[in-house]
């Protein structure tokens, strides 16, 4: 990237931009970006709506599989709310509705604390544990949704929430169940959507639970809304509190830049993270829920404490896809086309700082603007400059820089702003592709 490329006011040879007139003459019926048709691509639900949806899913599973509601919840969690994989059993032999106290009068040795006990609790498998140990086991694992019998390591009996209630162990089961439902809906519609659509021999009716759309909680603090995405092609969504975000990663909208790369750029912009370079080396975001995870030692097999997703630390792919790989060596490492981490080169770092300032200033203008058109336009400017920085020396990059300059002029003159922004947005979508 030459120094002249950084001068936003520099003259550019007009012969290089034969496509500008074509871009400017693109038809746009309205000065607004959104339309009523786009709003049908997703739905914003409040907490009451989501509770009704989840209860409908549980009721459907209860009726289809002919099991108790508590057992249905465990089955849904175990099979990640994909009922195509749940066996059609009249009753589940691996899940007890609740536990029981041992009525026998003899004293036995608790397999957990290795002390004699008269008060024992267990499941139908008859692997008895003293009541205090069973309670402590539940309390320590109160946020776990798939707990097995603690009396025998080889026992596969699963514990329902009614066991917690029977032993007076409190926890917010509704919240845990809702989080599992939302996380699982995203997994089905991302990892397995293509497989489920092509496999016509899968079990279940056409209105199977696994046909549900993807859900994502609004990432803004204290917001109660959840977005249900009806079309997987819809990336940018807005909840009923007017919070805009990328549905795929929960971040601010970032045009067509891949979520992982946008996340790295945003981390780079963050002053605290830029001043702590070790975070780049020892923390990563969970590929599924985007919770930041720290790793200081150990193997590459990671398990997110928030959503329980298991992945490889090196390549961020699902650990299930790593059969044959060493726990300490990954053969599926993905590479960036261009790194956006700080460079040791002072000249290159100065260029990076300039584009960070351009990004921050335009994003700030977008956030403070009361006009929807201007909000979108400054957003296009912000991410447009990110793309300019990330791009190699090509004619498309020069065209994009010139278009961004023209958009700035249009904003100053209050003329053709929406039209120019839409043209730039379409140009970026058609001509640029950034992947990890």
Coordinates of C-alpha atoms in Angstrom, one line a residue:
X1 CA 0.0 0.0 0.0
X2 CA 1.6 3.2 -1.1
X3 CA 1.6 6.5 0.9
X4 CA -0.5 8.1 -1.8
X5 CA -3.2 5.6 -1.2
X6 CA -3.6 6.9 2.3
X7 CA -4.3 10.5 1.2
X8 CA -8.1 10.6 1.0
X9 CA -8.0 13.9 -0.8
X10 CA -5.6 12.8 -3.5
X11 CA -6.6 13.0 -7.2
X12 CA -7.3 9.7 -8.9
X13 CA -7.1 9.1 -12.7
X14 CA -10.7 9.2 -13.9
X15 CA -10.0 6.7 -16.6
X16 CA -9.7 4.0 -14.0
X17 CA -13.3 4.3 -13.0
X18 CA -15.4 3.5 -16.1
X19 CA -17.9 1.7 -13.8
X20 CA -18.8 4.8 -11.7
X21 CA -21.5 6.1 -13.9
X22 CA -23.1 2.6 -14.0
X23 CA -23.0 2.5 -10.2
X24 CA -24.4 6.0 -9.9
X25 CA -27.3 5.1 -12.2
X26 CA -28.4 2.1 -10.3
X27 CA -32.1 2.2 -9.7
X28 CA -33.3 2.8 -6.2
X29 CA -37.0 3.5 -5.6
X30 CA -36.6 4.8 -2.0
X31 CA -34.1 6.7 0.0
X32 CA -34.4 4.1 2.7
X33 CA -32.3 0.9 2.9
X34 CA -34.9 -1.4 4.4
X35 CA -38.2 -2.4 3.1
X36 CA -41.3 -4.2 4.4
X37 CA -40.3 -7.3 2.6
X38 CA -37.0 -7.5 4.5
X39 CA -38.8 -7.3 7.8
X40 CA -40.4 -10.6 7.1
X41 CA -37.1 -12.3 7.2
X42 CA -37.0 -12.3 11.0
X43 CA -39.2 -11.8 14.0
X44 CA -38.4 -10.0 17.3
X45 CA -39.8 -11.9 20.3
X46 CA -40.1 -10.8 24.0
X47 CA -39.5 -13.2 26.9
X48 CA -43.2 -14.2 27.0
X49 CA -43.1 -15.1 23.3
X50 CA -40.0 -17.2 23.7
X51 CA -41.4 -19.0 26.8
X52 CA -44.5 -19.9 24.7
X53 CA -42.4 -21.2 21.8
X54 CA -40.2 -23.3 24.1
X55 CA -43.3 -24.7 26.0
X56 CA -44.8 -25.6 22.6
X57 CA -41.6 -27.5 21.6
X58 CA -41.6 -29.4 24.9
X59 CA -45.3 -30.2 24.6
X60 CA -44.8 -31.4 21.1
X61 CA -41.9 -33.7 22.2
X62 CA -44.0 -35.0 25.1
X63 CA -46.8 -36.0 22.8
X64 CA -44.7 -37.4 20.0
X65 CA -42.4 -39.5 22.2
X66 CA -45.1 -40.3 24.8
X67 CA -42.9 -39.4 27.8
X68 CA -43.2 -37.3 30.9
X69 CA -42.5 -33.6 30.5
X70 CA -39.4 -33.7 32.7
X71 CA -38.0 -36.6 30.5
X72 CA -38.9 -34.8 27.3
X73 CA -36.8 -31.8 28.5
X74 CA -33.7 -34.1 29.1
X75 CA -34.3 -35.8 25.7
X76 CA -34.4 -32.5 23.9
X77 CA -31.3 -31.3 25.6
X78 CA -29.4 -34.6 24.9
X79 CA -30.3 -34.5 21.2
X80 CA -29.9 -30.8 21.0
X81 CA -33.6 -30.2 20.3
X82 CA -33.3 -32.2 17.0
X83 CA -36.2 -34.7 17.4
X84 CA -35.2 -36.5 14.2
X85 CA -32.5 -38.1 16.3
X86 CA -34.6 -38.9 19.4
X87 CA -35.6 -42.6 19.5
X88 CA -39.4 -43.3 19.5
X89 CA -39.7 -44.9 22.9
X90 CA -42.9 -45.3 24.9
X91 CA -40.8 -44.8 27.9
X92 CA -37.1 -43.9 28.3
X93 CA -35.2 -46.5 30.2
X94 CA -32.1 -44.2 30.5
X95 CA -33.9 -41.4 32.3
X96 CA -35.8 -41.5 35.6
X97 CA -38.6 -38.9 36.2
X98 CA -37.3 -38.4 39.7
X99 CA -35.1 -40.1 42.3
X100 CA -36.0 -42.0 45.5
X101 CA -34.8 -42.5 49.1
X102 CA -33.5 -45.9 50.0
X103 CA -36.0 -47.6 52.3
X104 CA -33.6 -50.3 53.4
X105 CA -32.6 -50.2 57.0
X106 CA -29.1 -51.6 56.5
X107 CA -26.0 -49.4 56.5
X108 CA -24.0 -49.2 53.3
X109 CA -20.7 -47.5 52.3
X110 CA -21.3 -44.3 50.2
X111 CA -19.2 -44.7 47.0
X112 CA -18.5 -40.9 47.0
X113 CA -17.4 -40.0 50.5
X114 CA -16.6 -43.6 51.5
X115 CA -18.4 -43.3 54.8
X116 CA -21.2 -45.4 56.2
X117 CA -24.6 -43.9 55.7
X118 CA -28.2 -44.7 56.6
X119 CA -29.8 -41.8 54.6
X120 CA -29.3 -42.7 50.9
X121 CA -30.7 -41.4 47.7
X122 CA -30.5 -42.7 44.2
X123 CA -32.2 -43.5 40.9
X124 CA -33.9 -46.8 39.7
X125 CA -30.4 -48.2 38.9
X126 CA -30.0 -48.7 42.7
X127 CA -26.6 -47.0 42.8
X128 CA -27.1 -45.5 46.2
X129 CA -25.3 -42.4 47.4
X130 CA -25.6 -40.8 50.8
X131 CA -28.1 -37.9 50.6
X132 CA -25.6 -35.2 51.5
X133 CA -23.2 -36.3 48.7
X134 CA -26.1 -36.5 46.2
X135 CA -27.1 -32.9 47.2
X136 CA -23.6 -31.7 47.0
X137 CA -23.2 -33.3 43.6
X138 CA -26.3 -31.4 42.3
X139 CA -25.3 -28.1 43.9
X140 CA -21.8 -28.2 42.4
X141 CA -23.3 -29.0 39.0
X142 CA -26.4 -26.8 39.2
X143 CA -25.8 -25.2 35.8
X144 CA -25.3 -28.6 34.1
X145 CA -28.3 -30.0 32.1
X146 CA -27.1 -33.5 31.4
X147 CA -26.0 -35.1 34.7
X148 CA -25.6 -38.8 35.1
X149 CA -26.0 -41.0 38.2
X150 CA -23.2 -40.1 40.7
X151 CA -23.2 -43.6 42.3
X152 CA -21.4 -45.4 39.5
X153 CA -19.1 -44.0 36.8
X154 CA -20.3 -46.5 34.2
X155 CA -24.0 -45.8 34.8
X156 CA -25.8 -43.9 32.0
X157 CA -28.9 -42.9 34.0
X158 CA -29.7 -39.2 33.4
X159 CA -31.1 -36.9 36.1
X160 CA -34.1 -34.7 35.4
X161 CA -34.9 -31.3 37.1
X162 CA -37.5 -33.0 39.3
X163 CA -34.5 -34.6 41.2
X164 CA -33.3 -31.1 42.0
X165 CA -36.8 -30.2 43.2
X166 CA -37.1 -33.4 45.2
X167 CA -33.8 -32.6 47.1
X168 CA -34.7 -28.9 47.4
X169 CA -31.8 -27.7 45.2
X170 CA -32.7 -24.3 43.7
X171 CA -31.6 -23.2 40.2
X172 CA -32.9 -21.2 37.3
X173 CA -33.9 -24.2 35.2
X174 CA -36.1 -22.2 32.8
X175 CA -33.2 -19.9 31.9
X176 CA -30.8 -22.8 31.4
X177 CA -33.3 -24.6 29.3
X178 CA -34.0 -21.5 27.2
X179 CA -30.3 -20.9 26.6
X180 CA -29.9 -24.6 25.5
X181 CA -32.8 -24.2 23.1
X182 CA -31.4 -21.1 21.5
X183 CA -27.9 -22.5 21.2
X184 CA -29.2 -25.7 19.7
X185 CA -31.4 -24.0 17.2
X186 CA -28.4 -22.2 15.8
X187 CA -26.4 -25.4 15.6
X188 CA -29.1 -27.2 13.6
X189 CA -29.5 -24.3 11.2
X190 CA -25.7 -23.9 10.6
X191 CA -23.9 -27.2 10.9
X192 CA -26.7 -29.5 9.9
X193 CA -29.1 -27.5 7.9
X194 CA -27.8 -28.7 4.5
X195 CA -27.7 -32.3 5.7
X196 CA -31.3 -32.2 7.0
X197 CA -32.6 -30.5 3.9
X198 CA -31.0 -33.1 1.5
X199 CA -31.7 -36.2 3.6
X200 CA -35.3 -37.0 2.7
X201 CA -35.2 -40.3 4.6
X202 CA -34.9 -38.7 8.0
X203 CA -37.5 -39.6 10.6
X204 CA -40.2 -37.3 11.7
X205 CA -43.1 -35.3 10.4
X206 CA -42.9 -32.3 8.1
X207 CA -43.6 -30.1 11.2
X208 CA -40.8 -31.7 13.2
X209 CA -39.3 -29.6 16.0
X210 CA -36.0 -29.5 14.2
X211 CA -37.6 -27.5 11.5
X212 CA -37.6 -24.5 13.9
X213 CA -35.7 -21.4 12.7
X214 CA -32.6 -20.0 14.3
X215 CA -32.8 -17.8 17.5
X216 CA -30.4 -15.4 19.0
X217 CA -30.6 -13.2 22.1
X218 CA -30.1 -9.5 21.5
X219 CA -26.5 -8.9 22.6
X220 CA -27.3 -5.4 24.0
X221 CA -27.2 -5.2 27.9
X222 CA -30.5 -5.6 29.6
X223 CA -32.4 -6.2 26.4
X224 CA -35.2 -8.8 26.7
X225 CA -35.7 -9.5 23.0
X226 CA -34.7 -12.6 21.0
X227 CA -34.5 -12.6 17.2
X228 CA -36.0 -15.5 15.3
X229 CA -34.4 -15.7 11.8
X230 CA -36.7 -17.1 9.1
X231 CA -34.1 -17.0 6.3
X232 CA -30.5 -18.0 6.8
X233 CA -29.4 -15.3 4.3
X234 CA -30.5 -12.5 6.6
X235 CA -27.4 -11.3 8.6
X236 CA -28.3 -7.9 9.9
X237 CA -31.3 -7.8 12.2
X238 CA -33.0 -5.3 14.5
X239 CA -34.8 -6.2 17.7
X240 CA -37.9 -4.3 19.0
X241 CA -35.7 -2.0 21.0
X242 CA -34.1 -0.8 17.7
X243 CA -30.8 -2.6 18.4
X244 CA -29.0 -3.5 15.2
X245 CA -26.6 -6.4 15.1
X246 CA -25.2 -9.3 13.1
X247 CA -27.3 -12.4 13.7
X248 CA -24.4 -14.8 13.0
X249 CA -22.0 -13.4 15.6
X250 CA -24.0 -10.9 17.7
X251 CA -21.6 -8.1 16.9
X252 CA -22.4 -4.7 15.3
X253 CA -23.2 -5.0 11.5
X254 CA -20.1 -5.4 9.4
X255 CA -21.2 -5.6 5.8
X256 CA -19.8 -8.7 4.1
X257 CA -16.7 -9.2 6.2
X258 CA -16.6 -12.6 7.8
X259 CA -17.6 -12.6 11.5
X260 CA -14.3 -13.9 12.7
X261 CA -12.3 -11.3 10.9
X262 CA -14.7 -8.5 12.0
X263 CA -14.3 -9.7 15.6
X264 CA -10.5 -9.4 15.3
X265 CA -10.8 -6.0 13.8
X266 CA -13.1 -4.8 16.6
X267 CA -10.8 -6.3 19.2
X268 CA -7.9 -4.4 17.6
X269 CA -9.9 -1.1 17.8
X270 CA -10.6 -1.7 21.5
X271 CA -8.0 0.4 23.3
X272 CA -7.7 -2.0 26.3
X273 CA -7.2 -5.0 24.1
X274 CA -4.6 -3.2 21.9
X275 CA -2.7 -2.3 25.1
X276 CA -2.7 -6.0 26.2
X277 CA -1.1 -7.9 23.3
X278 CA -1.2 -11.2 25.3
X279 CA -5.0 -11.4 24.9
X280 CA -4.4 -12.0 21.2
X281 CA -2.3 -15.0 22.0
X282 CA -4.1 -16.5 25.0
X283 CA -7.8 -15.8 24.4
X284 CA -10.3 -16.6 21.6
X285 CA -14.0 -16.4 21.1
X286 CA -16.1 -19.5 21.2
X287 CA -17.1 -20.2 17.6
X288 CA -20.7 -20.8 18.6
X289 CA -21.7 -18.2 21.3
X290 CA -18.7 -15.8 20.9
X291 CA -17.8 -15.9 24.7
X292 CA -14.2 -15.0 25.1
X293 CA -12.1 -17.9 26.5
X294 CA -8.6 -17.8 28.0
X295 CA -6.1 -20.7 27.5
X296 CA -2.7 -20.6 29.3
X297 CA -1.8 -24.3 29.0
X298 CA -3.1 -27.8 28.2
X299 CA -4.2 -29.4 25.0
X300 CA -6.2 -27.9 22.0
X301 CA -9.5 -29.6 23.0
X302 CA -11.6 -26.7 24.4
X303 CA -15.1 -26.7 26.0
X304 CA -17.0 -23.4 26.3
X305 CA -18.2 -22.8 29.8
X306 CA -21.2 -20.8 28.5
X307 CA -22.7 -23.0 25.7
X308 CA -20.6 -26.2 26.2
X309 CA -19.5 -26.2 22.5
X310 CA -16.4 -28.3 22.0
X311 CA -13.8 -27.0 19.5
X312 CA -10.2 -27.0 18.6
X313 CA -8.2 -24.1 20.0
X314 CA -5.9 -23.8 16.9
X315 CA -8.4 -23.8 14.1
X316 CA -11.7 -23.1 15.9
X317 CA -13.5 -26.0 14.1
X318 CA -15.8 -28.5 15.9
X319 CA -13.8 -31.0 17.9
X320 CA -16.1 -33.7 16.5
X321 CA -14.4 -33.1 13.1
X322 CA -10.9 -33.8 14.6
X323 CA -10.9 -37.6 14.5
X324 CA -7.3 -38.7 14.0
X325 CA -5.8 -35.4 15.1
X326 CA -3.5 -35.2 18.1
X327 CA -4.7 -33.3 21.2
X328 CA -1.6 -31.1 20.9
X329 CA -1.2 -30.8 17.1
X330 CA -3.9 -29.6 14.6
X331 CA -3.7 -30.4 10.9
X332 CA -6.6 -28.2 9.9
X333 CA -5.1 -24.7 10.6
X334 CA -6.9 -22.0 8.7
X335 CA -5.0 -19.0 7.4
X336 CA -5.9 -15.3 6.9
X337 CA -5.5 -13.8 3.5
X338 CA -4.1 -10.9 5.4
X339 CA -3.4 -10.4 9.1
X340 CA -4.9 -7.4 10.8
X341 CA -2.8 -7.7 13.9
X342 CA -0.5 -4.8 14.9
X343 CA 2.7 -4.8 12.9
X344 CA 6.2 -4.3 14.2
X345 CA 6.8 -2.1 11.2
X346 CA 6.3 1.5 12.3
X347 CA 5.2 2.7 8.9
X348 CA 2.6 -0.1 8.5
X349 CA 1.4 0.5 12.1
X350 CA 0.9 4.2 11.3
X351 CA -1.3 3.2 8.3
X352 CA -3.3 0.9 10.6
X353 CA -3.8 3.6 13.2
X354 CA -5.1 6.0 10.4
X355 CA -7.7 3.4 9.3
X356 CA -8.7 2.7 12.9
X357 CA -9.4 6.4 13.4
X358 CA -11.4 6.5 10.2
X359 CA -13.4 3.5 11.4
X360 CA -14.0 4.9 14.8
X361 CA -15.0 8.4 13.7
X362 CA -17.5 7.1 11.1
X363 CA -18.9 4.6 13.5
X364 CA -19.4 7.3 16.1
X365 CA -21.2 9.5 13.6
X366 CA -23.4 6.5 12.7
X367 CA -24.3 5.9 16.4
X368 CA -25.1 9.6 17.0
X369 CA -27.1 10.2 13.8
X370 CA -30.9 10.5 14.1
X371 CA -31.4 9.8 10.4
X372 CA -31.6 6.1 9.3
X373 CA -30.1 7.0 5.9
X374 CA -27.1 8.7 7.6
X375 CA -26.7 5.9 10.1
X376 CA -26.4 3.4 7.3
X377 CA -24.1 5.7 5.2
X378 CA -21.6 6.3 8.1
X379 CA -21.7 2.5 8.7
X380 CA -20.8 1.9 5.1
X381 CA -18.0 4.4 5.4
X382 CA -16.7 2.8 8.6
X383 CA -16.5 -0.7 7.2
X384 CA -15.6 0.5 3.8
X385 CA -12.3 1.8 5.1
X386 CA -11.7 -1.5 6.9
X387 CA -12.0 -3.3 3.6
X388 CA -9.7 -0.8 2.0
X389 CA -7.1 -1.5 4.6
X390 CA -7.5 -5.3 4.4
X391 CA -7.4 -5.4 0.6
X392 CA -4.4 -5.9 -1.6
X393 CA -3.4 -3.4 -4.3
X394 CA -6.1 -3.9 -6.9
X395 CA -8.2 -1.7 -9.1
X396 CA -11.3 -2.6 -7.0
X397 CA -9.7 -1.1 -3.9
X398 CA -8.9 2.1 -5.7
X399 CA -12.5 2.2 -7.0
X400 CA -13.8 1.7 -3.4
X401 CA -11.6 4.5 -2.0
X402 CA -12.9 6.9 -4.7
X403 CA -16.5 5.8 -4.0
X404 CA -16.0 6.5 -0.3
X405 CA -14.7 10.0 -1.0
X406 CA -17.7 10.6 -3.2
X407 CA -20.0 9.5 -0.4
X408 CA -18.4 11.9 2.0
X409 CA -19.0 14.7 -0.5
X410 CA -22.6 13.6 -1.0
X411 CA -23.2 13.7 2.8
X412 CA -21.8 17.2 3.0
X413 CA -24.1 18.3 0.1
X414 CA -27.0 16.3 1.4
X415 CA -27.5 14.8 -2.1
X416 CA -27.8 11.2 -3.3
X417 CA -26.7 9.8 0.0
X418 CA -28.8 6.7 0.1
X419 CA -28.2 6.0 -3.5
X420 CA -24.5 6.2 -3.2
X421 CA -24.4 4.2 0.0
X422 CA -26.4 1.4 -1.6
X423 CA -24.1 1.4 -4.7
X424 CA -21.1 1.1 -2.4
X425 CA -22.7 -1.6 -0.3
X426 CA -23.5 -3.6 -3.5
X427 CA -20.1 -3.0 -4.9
X428 CA -18.4 -4.4 -1.8
X429 CA -20.7 -7.4 -1.7
X430 CA -20.1 -8.2 -5.4
X431 CA -16.3 -7.5 -5.7
X432 CA -14.8 -8.3 -2.2
X433 CA -14.6 -11.5 -0.3
X434 CA -12.8 -12.0 2.9
X435 CA -12.5 -15.4 4.5
X436 CA -10.4 -17.0 7.1

